[in-house]
JSON list of C-alpha atoms in Angstrom, two decimals:
[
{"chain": "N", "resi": 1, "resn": "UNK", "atom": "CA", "xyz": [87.24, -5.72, 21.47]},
{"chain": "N", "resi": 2, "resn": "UNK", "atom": "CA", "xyz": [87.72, -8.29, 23.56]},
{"chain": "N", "resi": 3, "resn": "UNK", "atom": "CA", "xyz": [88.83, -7.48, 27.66]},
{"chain": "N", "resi": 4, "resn": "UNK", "atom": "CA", "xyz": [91.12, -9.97, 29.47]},
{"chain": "N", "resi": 5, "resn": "UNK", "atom": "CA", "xyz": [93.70, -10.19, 32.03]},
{"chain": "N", "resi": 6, "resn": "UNK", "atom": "CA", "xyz": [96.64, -9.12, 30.99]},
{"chain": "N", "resi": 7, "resn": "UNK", "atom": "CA", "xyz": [97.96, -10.29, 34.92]},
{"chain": "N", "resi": 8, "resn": "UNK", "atom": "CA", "xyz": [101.63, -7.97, 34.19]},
{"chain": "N", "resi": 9, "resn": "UNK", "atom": "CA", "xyz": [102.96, -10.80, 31.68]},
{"chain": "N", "resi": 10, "resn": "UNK", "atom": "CA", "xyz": [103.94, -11.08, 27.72]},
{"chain": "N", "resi": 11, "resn": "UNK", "atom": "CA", "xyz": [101.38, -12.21, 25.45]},
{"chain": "N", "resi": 12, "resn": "UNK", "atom": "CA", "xyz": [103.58, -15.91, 24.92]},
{"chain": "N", "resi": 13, "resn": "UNK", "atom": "CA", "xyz": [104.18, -15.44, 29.02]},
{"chain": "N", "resi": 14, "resn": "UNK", "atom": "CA", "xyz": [100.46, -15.26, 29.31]},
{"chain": "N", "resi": 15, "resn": "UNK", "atom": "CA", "xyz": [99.70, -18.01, 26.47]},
{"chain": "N", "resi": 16, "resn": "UNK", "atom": "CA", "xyz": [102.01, -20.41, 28.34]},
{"chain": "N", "resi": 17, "resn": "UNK", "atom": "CA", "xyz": [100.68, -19.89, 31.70]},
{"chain": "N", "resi": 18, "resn": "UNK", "atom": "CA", "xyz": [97.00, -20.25, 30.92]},
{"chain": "N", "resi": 19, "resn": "UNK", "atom": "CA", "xyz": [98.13, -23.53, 28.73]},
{"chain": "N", "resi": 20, "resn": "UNK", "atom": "CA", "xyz": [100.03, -25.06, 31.76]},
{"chain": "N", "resi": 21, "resn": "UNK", "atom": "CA", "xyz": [96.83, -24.23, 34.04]},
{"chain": "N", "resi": 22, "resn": "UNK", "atom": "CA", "xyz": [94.63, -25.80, 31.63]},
{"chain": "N", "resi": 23, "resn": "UNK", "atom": "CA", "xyz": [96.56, -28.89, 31.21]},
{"chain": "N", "resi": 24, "resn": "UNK", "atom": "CA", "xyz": [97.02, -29.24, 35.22]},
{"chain": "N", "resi": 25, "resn": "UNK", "atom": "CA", "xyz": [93.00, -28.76, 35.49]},
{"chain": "N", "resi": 26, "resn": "UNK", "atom": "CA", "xyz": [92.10, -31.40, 33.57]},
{"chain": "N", "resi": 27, "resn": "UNK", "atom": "CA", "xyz": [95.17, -33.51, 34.76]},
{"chain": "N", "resi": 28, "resn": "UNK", "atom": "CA", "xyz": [94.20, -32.81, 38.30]},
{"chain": "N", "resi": 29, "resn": "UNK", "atom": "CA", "xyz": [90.71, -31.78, 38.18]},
{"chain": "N", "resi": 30, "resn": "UNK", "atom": "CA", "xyz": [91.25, -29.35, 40.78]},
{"chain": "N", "resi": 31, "resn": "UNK", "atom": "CA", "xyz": [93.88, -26.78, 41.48]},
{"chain": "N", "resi": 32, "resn": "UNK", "atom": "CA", "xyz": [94.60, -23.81, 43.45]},
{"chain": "N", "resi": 33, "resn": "UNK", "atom": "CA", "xyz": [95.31, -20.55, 41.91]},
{"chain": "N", "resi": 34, "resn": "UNK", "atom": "CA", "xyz": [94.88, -17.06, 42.29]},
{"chain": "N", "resi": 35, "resn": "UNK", "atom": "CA", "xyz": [91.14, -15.31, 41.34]},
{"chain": "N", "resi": 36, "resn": "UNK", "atom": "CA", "xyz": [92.22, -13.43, 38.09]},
{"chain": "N", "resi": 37, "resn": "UNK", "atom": "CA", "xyz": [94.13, -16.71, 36.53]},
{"chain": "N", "resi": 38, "resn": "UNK", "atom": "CA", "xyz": [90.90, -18.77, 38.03]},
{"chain": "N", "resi": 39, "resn": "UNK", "atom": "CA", "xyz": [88.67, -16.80, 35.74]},
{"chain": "N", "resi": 40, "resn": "UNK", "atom": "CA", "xyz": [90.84, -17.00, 32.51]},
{"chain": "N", "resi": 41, "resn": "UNK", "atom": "CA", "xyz": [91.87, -20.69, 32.76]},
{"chain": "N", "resi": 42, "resn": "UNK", "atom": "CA", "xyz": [87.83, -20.87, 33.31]},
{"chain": "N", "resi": 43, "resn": "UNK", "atom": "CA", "xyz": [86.79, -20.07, 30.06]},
{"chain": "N", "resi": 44, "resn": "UNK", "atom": "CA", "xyz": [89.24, -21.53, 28.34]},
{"chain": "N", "resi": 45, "resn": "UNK", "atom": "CA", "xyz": [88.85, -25.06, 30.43]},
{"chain": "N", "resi": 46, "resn": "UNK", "atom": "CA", "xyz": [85.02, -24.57, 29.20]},
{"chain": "N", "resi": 47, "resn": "UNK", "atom": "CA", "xyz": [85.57, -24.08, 25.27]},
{"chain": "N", "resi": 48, "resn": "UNK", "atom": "CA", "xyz": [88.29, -27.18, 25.69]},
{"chain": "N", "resi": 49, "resn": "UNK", "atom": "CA", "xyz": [85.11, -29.54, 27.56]},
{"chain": "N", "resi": 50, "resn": "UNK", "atom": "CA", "xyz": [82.55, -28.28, 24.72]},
{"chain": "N", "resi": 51, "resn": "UNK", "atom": "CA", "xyz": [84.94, -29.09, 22.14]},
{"chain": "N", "resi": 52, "resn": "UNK", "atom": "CA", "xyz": [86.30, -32.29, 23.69]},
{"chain": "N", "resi": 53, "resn": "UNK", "atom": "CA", "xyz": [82.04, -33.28, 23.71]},
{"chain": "N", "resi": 54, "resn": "UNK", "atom": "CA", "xyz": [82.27, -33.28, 19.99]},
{"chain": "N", "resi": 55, "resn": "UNK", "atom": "CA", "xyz": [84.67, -36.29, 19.71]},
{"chain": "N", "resi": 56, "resn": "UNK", "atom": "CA", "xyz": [85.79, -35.73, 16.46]},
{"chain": "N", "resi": 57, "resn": "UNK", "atom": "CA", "xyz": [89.14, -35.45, 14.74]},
{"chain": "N", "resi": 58, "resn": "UNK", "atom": "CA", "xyz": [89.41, -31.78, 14.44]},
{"chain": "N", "resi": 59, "resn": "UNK", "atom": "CA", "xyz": [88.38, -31.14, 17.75]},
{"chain": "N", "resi": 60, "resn": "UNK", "atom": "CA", "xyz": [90.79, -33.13, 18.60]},
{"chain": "N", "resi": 61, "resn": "UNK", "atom": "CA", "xyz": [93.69, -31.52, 16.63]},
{"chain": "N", "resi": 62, "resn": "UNK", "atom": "CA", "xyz": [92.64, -28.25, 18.17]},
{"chain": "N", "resi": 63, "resn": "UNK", "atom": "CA", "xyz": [92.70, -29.22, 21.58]},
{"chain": "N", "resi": 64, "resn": "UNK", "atom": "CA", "xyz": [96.23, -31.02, 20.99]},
{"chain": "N", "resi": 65, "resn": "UNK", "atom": "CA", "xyz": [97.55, -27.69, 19.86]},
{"chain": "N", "resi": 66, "resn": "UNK", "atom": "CA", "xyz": [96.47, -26.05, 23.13]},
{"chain": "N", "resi": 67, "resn": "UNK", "atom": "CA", "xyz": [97.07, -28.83, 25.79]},
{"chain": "N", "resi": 68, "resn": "UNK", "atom": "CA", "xyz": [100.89, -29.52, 26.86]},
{"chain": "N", "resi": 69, "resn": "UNK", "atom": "CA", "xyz": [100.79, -33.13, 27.80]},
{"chain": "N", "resi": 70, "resn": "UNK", "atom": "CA", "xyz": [99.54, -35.86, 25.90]},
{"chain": "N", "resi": 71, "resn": "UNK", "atom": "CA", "xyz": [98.01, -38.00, 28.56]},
{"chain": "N", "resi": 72, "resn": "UNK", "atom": "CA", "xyz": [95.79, -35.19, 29.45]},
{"chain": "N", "resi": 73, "resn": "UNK", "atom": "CA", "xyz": [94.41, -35.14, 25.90]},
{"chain": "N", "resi": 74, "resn": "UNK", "atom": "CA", "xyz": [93.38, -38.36, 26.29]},
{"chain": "N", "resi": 75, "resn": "UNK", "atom": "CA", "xyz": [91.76, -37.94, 29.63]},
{"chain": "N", "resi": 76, "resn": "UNK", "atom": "CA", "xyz": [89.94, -35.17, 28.22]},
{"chain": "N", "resi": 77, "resn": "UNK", "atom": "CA", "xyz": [88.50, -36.75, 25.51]},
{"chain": "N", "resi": 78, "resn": "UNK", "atom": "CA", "xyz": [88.00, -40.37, 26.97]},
{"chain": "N", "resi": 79, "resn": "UNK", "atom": "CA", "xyz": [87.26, -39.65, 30.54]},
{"chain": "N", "resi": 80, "resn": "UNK", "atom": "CA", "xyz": [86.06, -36.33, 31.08]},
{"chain": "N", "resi": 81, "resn": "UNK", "atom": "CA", "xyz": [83.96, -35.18, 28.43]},
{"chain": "N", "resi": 82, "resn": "UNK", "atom": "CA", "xyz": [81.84, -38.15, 28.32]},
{"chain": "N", "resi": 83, "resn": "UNK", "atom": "CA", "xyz": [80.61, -37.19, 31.88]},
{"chain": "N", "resi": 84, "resn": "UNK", "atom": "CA", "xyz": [79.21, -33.91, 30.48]},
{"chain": "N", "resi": 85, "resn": "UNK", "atom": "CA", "xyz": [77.43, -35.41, 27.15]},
{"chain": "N", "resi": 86, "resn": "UNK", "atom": "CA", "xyz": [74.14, -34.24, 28.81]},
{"chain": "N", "resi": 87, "resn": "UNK", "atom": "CA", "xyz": [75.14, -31.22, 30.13]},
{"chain": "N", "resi": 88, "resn": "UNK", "atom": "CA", "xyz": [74.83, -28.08, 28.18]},
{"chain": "N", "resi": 89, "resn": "UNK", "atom": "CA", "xyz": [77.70, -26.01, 30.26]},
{"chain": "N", "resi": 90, "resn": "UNK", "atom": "CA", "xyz": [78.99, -24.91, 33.40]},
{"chain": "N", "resi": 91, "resn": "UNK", "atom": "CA", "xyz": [81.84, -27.30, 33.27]},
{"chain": "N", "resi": 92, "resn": "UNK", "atom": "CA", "xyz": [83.84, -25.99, 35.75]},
{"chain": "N", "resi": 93, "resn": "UNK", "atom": "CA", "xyz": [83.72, -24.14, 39.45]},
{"chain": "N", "resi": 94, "resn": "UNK", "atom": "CA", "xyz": [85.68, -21.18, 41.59]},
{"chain": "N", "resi": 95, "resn": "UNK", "atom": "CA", "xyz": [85.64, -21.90, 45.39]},
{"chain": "N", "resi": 96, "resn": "UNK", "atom": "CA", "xyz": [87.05, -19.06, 47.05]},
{"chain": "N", "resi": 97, "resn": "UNK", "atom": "CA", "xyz": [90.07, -19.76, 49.81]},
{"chain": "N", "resi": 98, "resn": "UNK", "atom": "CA", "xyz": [91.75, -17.85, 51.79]},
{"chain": "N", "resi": 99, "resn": "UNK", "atom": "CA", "xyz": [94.35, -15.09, 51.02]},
{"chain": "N", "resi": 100, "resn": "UNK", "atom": "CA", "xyz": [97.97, -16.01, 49.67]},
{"chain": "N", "resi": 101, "resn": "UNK", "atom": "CA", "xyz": [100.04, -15.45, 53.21]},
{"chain": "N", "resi": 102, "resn": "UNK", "atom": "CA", "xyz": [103.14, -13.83, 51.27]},
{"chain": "N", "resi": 103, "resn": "UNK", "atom": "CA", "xyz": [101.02, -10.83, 49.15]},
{"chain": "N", "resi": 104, "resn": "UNK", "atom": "CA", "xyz": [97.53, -11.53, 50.66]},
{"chain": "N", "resi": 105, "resn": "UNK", "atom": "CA", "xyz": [95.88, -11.81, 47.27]},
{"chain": "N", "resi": 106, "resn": "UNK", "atom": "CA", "xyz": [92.74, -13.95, 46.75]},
{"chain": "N", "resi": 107, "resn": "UNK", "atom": "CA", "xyz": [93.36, -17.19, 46.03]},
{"chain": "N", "resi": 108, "resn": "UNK", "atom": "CA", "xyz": [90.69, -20.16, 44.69]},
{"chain": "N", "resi": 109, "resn": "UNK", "atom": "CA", "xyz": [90.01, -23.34, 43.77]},
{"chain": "N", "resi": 110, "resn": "UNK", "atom": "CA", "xyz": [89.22, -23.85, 40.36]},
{"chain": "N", "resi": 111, "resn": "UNK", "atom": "CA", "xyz": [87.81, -27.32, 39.68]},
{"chain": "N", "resi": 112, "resn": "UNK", "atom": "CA", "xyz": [85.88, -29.66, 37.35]},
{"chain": "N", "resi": 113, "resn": "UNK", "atom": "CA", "xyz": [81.92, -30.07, 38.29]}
]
């Protein structure tokens, strides 16, 4: 059994919002977010970069079903992954900030190595 966060959403509430995360990450290569959605949208960010490494046209297909935006894809594939071809993980990084003024919880940045 696998353990996630379940971060008081739907599962297609969830599956959207990690999605959306993901394709601002790699659109972005930074973003600001709260500690529990860092540390989802981290693993998935890191299966998307190892699969992206691959360059092939499944890989491709996959990623397409999981990214929103188009352009992204392309970054992904053209731009980003090349720069970790050498690199056998640890894509990505959490940088903690401060707290969220509103409901003081722990916010980070979550951004590309």
């Amino acid at each position: 059994m696998t353990s996630y966060a379940k971060l008081g959403r739907t599962q297609s509430a969830r599956r959207a919002l990690f999605r959306s995360l993901t394709t601002a990450l790699f659109a972005n290569e930074r973003i600001m977010t709260t500690k529990g959605k860092a540390t989802e949208v981290d693993s998935i960010a890191e299966k998307l970069i190892t699969m992206a490494k691959r360059n092939d046209l499944h890989s491709r297909r996959l990623a397409a079903e999981y990214l929103v935006d188009e352009t992204v894809l392309k970054k992904l594939f053209d731009k980003i992954a090349p720069r970790y071809q050498d690199r056998p993980g640890g894509y990505t990084r959490i940088i903690l900030a401060d707290n969220r003024r509103g409901d003081a919880a722990p916010m980070v940045y979550l951004e590309l190595v």
